[in-house]
GROMACS .gro file of C-alpha atoms in nm:
model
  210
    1UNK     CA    1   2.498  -0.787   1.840
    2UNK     CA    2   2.726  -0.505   1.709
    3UNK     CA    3   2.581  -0.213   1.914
    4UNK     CA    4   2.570  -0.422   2.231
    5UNK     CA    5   2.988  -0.473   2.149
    6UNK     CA    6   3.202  -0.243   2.402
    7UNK     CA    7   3.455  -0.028   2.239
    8UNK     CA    8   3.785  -0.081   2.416
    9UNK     CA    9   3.993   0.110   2.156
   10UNK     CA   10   4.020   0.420   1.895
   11UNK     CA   11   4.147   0.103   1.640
   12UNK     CA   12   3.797  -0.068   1.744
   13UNK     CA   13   3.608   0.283   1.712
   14UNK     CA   14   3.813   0.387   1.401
   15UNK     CA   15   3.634  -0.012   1.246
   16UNK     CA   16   3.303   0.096   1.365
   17UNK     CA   17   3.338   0.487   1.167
   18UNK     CA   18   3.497   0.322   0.830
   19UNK     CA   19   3.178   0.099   0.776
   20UNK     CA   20   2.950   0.343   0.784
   21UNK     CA   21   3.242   0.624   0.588
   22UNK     CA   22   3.303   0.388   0.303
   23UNK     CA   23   2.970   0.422   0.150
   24UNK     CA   24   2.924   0.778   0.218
   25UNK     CA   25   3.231   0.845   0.103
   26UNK     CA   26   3.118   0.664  -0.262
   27UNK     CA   27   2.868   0.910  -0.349
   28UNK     CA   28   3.093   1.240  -0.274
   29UNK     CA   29   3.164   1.265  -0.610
   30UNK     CA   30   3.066   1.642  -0.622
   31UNK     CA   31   3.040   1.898  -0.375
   32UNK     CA   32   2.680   1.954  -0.353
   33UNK     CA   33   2.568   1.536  -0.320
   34UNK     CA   34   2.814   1.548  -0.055
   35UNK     CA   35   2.662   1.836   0.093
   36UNK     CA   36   2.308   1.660   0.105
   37UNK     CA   37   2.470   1.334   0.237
   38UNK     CA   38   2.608   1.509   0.523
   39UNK     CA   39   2.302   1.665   0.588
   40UNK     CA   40   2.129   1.377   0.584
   41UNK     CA   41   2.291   1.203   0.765
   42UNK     CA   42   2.350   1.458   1.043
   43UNK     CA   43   1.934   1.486   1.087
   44UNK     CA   44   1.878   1.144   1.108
   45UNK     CA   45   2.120   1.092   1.380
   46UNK     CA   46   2.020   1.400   1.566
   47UNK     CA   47   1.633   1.277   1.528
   48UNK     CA   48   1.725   0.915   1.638
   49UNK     CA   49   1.962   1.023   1.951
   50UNK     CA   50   1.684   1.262   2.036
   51UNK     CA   51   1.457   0.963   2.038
   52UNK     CA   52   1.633   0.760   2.248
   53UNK     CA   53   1.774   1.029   2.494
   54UNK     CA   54   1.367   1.142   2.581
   55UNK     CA   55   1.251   0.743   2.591
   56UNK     CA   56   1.571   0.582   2.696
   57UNK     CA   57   1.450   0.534   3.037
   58UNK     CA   58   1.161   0.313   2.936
   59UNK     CA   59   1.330   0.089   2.639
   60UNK     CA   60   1.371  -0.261   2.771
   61UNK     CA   61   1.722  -0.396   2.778
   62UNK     CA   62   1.657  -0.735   2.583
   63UNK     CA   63   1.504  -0.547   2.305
   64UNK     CA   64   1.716  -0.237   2.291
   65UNK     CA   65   1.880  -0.357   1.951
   66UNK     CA   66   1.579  -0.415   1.792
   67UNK     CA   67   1.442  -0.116   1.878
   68UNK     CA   68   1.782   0.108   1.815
   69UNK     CA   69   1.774  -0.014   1.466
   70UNK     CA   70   1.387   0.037   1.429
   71UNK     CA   71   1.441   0.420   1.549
   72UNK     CA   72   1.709   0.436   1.304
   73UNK     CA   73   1.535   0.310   1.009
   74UNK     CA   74   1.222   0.516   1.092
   75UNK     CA   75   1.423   0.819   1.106
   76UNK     CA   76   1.638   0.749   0.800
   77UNK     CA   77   1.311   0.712   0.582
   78UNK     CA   78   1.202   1.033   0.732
   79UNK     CA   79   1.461   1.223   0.610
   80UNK     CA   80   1.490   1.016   0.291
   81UNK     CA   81   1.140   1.166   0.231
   82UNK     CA   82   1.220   1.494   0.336
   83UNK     CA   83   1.507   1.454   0.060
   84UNK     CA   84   1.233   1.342  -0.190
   85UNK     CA   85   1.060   1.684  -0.147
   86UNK     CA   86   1.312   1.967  -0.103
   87UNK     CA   87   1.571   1.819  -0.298
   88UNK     CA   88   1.435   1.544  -0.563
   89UNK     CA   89   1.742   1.564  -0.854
   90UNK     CA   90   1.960   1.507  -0.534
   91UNK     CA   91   1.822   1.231  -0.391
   92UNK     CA   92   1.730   1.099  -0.729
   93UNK     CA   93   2.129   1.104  -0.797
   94UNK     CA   94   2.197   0.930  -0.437
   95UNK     CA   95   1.986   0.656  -0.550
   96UNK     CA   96   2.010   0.318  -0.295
   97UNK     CA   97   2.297   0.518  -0.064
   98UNK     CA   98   2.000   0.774   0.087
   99UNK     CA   99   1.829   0.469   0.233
  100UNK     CA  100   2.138   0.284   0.374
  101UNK     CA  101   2.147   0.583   0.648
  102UNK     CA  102   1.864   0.344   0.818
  103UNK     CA  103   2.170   0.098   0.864
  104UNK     CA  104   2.443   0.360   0.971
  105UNK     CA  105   2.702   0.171   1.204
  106UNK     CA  106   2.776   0.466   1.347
  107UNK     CA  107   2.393   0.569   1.446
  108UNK     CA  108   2.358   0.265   1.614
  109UNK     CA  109   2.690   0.315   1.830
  110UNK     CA  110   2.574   0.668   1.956
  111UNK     CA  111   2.259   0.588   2.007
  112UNK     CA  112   2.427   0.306   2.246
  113UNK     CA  113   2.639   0.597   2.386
  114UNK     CA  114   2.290   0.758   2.473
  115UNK     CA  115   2.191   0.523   2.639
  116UNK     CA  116   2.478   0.486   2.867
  117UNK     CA  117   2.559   0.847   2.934
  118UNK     CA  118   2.373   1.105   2.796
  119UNK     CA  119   2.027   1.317   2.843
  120UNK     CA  120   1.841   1.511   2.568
  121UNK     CA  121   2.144   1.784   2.588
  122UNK     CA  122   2.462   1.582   2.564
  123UNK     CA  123   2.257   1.390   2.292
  124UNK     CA  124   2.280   1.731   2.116
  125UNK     CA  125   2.609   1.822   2.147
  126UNK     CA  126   2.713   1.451   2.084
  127UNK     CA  127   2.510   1.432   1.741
  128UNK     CA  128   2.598   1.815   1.625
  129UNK     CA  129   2.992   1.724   1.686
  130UNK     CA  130   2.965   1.370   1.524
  131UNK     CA  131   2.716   1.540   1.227
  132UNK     CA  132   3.018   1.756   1.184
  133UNK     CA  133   3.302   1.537   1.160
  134UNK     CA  134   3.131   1.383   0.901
  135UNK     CA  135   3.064   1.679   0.678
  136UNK     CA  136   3.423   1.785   0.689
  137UNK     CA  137   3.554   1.436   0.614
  138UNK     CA  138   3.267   1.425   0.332
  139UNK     CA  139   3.355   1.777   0.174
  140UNK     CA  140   3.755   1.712   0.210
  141UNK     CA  141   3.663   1.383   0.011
  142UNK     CA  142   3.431   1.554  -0.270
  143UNK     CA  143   3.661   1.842  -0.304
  144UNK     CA  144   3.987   1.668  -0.482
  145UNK     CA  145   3.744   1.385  -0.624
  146UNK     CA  146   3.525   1.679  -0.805
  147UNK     CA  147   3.878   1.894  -0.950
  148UNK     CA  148   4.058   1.565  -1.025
  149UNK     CA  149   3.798   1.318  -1.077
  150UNK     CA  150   3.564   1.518  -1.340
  151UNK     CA  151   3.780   1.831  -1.396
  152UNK     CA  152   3.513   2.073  -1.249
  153UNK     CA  153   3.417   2.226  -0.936
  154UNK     CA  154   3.058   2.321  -0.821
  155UNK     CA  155   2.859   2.101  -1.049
  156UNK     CA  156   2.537   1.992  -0.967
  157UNK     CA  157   2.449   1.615  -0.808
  158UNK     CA  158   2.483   1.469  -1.152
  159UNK     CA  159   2.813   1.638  -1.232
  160UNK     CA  160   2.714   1.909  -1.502
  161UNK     CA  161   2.783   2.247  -1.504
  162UNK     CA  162   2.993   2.398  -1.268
  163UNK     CA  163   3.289   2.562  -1.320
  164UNK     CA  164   3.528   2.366  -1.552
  165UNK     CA  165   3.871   2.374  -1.372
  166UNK     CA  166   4.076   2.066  -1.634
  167UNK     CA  167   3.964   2.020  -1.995
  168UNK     CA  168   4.009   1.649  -1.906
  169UNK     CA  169   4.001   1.542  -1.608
  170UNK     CA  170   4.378   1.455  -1.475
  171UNK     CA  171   4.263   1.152  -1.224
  172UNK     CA  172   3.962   1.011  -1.406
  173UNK     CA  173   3.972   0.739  -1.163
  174UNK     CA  174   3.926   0.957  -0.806
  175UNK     CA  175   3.549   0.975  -0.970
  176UNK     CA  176   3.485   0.578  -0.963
  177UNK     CA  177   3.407   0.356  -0.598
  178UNK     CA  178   3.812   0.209  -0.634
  179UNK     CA  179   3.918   0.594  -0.634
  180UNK     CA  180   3.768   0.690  -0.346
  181UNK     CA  181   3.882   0.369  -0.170
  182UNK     CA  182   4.224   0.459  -0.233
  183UNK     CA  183   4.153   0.788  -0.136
  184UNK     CA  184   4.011   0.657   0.159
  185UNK     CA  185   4.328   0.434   0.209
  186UNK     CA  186   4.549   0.710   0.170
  187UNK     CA  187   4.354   0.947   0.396
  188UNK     CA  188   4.380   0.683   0.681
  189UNK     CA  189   4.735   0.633   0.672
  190UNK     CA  190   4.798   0.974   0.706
  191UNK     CA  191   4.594   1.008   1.001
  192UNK     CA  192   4.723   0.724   1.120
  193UNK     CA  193   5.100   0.868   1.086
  194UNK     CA  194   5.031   1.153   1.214
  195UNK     CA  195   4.873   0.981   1.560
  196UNK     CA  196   5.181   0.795   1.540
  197UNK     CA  197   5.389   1.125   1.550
  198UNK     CA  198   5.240   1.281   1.840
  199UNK     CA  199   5.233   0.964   2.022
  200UNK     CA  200   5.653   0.951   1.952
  201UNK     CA  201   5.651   1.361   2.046
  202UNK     CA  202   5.467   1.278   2.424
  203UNK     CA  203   5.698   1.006   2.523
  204UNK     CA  204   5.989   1.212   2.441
  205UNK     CA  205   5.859   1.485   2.606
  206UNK     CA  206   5.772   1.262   2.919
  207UNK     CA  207   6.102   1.092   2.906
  208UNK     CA  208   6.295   1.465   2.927
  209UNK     CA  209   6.080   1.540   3.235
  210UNK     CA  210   6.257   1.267   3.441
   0.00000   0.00000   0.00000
């Protein structure tokens, strides 16, 4: 089972984030459905950690998958509901990607985390700095992919209005799933380089100490 798989790496850890980034990441195509993915995403994983930090004591072992991905999926159609009502053009506009949340890899790896470690507090702080990481990476995404992509910035979930920053958009692309994939490529390879860098800038410090 995935969330029963023991994470020996950041590459392993980095896998587990991109499958549950890549389709976020598809419907930041403006600012403000980004900003209700996020949001979404960050209560349902606060809700289902919650969950599991107050009952983890009582879940039996052999069925804690089952009933990780059960918590999830009650949780993400919660919210998806709660969506529905306060913001209906929004979640209306995030169409099959709202519901998805109720198969987030990443849910299901800190709920495992939970389990493991935490109580209702660090299940807190663990969800609020996760929930976070996600709405920068989410925002940095939307940002260039709502300038570039459609020309504008601050349009609504459907990408009208707003502020028109290019009369045509220069990177037409950036607003289709293959531009935000390369975006996504590119945004990983920097990351990646820059790891790399301070890795280098350690061992040459370490090396000058002896």
């Amino acid at each position: 089972m995935l969330i029963k798989t023991r994470i020996k790496s950041s590459t392993e850890l980095s896998s587990y984030k991109m499958l549950t980034v890549c389709p976020l990441l598809v419907v930041t195509t403006t600012l403000s459905r980004a900003f209700v993915m996020a949001i979404a995403f960050s209560v349902t994983l606060l809700m289902a950690q919650l969950i599991v930090a107050l009952f983890k004591r009582i879940i039996p072992m052999k069925l804690r998958s089952l009933l990780y991905v059960t918590i999830t999926a009650f949780c993400a159609s919660v919210v998806e509901l709660l969506v529905w009502y306060i913001f209906p053009a929004a979640a209306d506009s995030l169409g099959i990607y709202l519901p998805i949340l109720a198969v987030s890899c990443i849910i299901l790896v800190r709920l495992e985390s939970t389990k493991a470690e935490g109580n209702a507090g660090s299940a807190i702080f663990d969800s609020l700095m996760t929930s976070l990481q996600m709405i920068i990476v989410m925002l940095c995404a939307a940002l260039p992919r709502e300038i570039f992509g459609l020309g504008k910035l601050f349009s609504d979930v459907f990408g009208n209005g707003g502020i028109v920053i290019f009369k045509n958009a220069p990177v037409p692309i950036l607003s289709t799933t293959v531009g935000v994939l390369i975006l996504a490529g590119i945004g990983a390879a920097v990351a990646k380089l820059i790891v790399k860098k301070k890795k280098r800038a350690a061992r040459i410090a370490a090396n000058d100490q002896f």
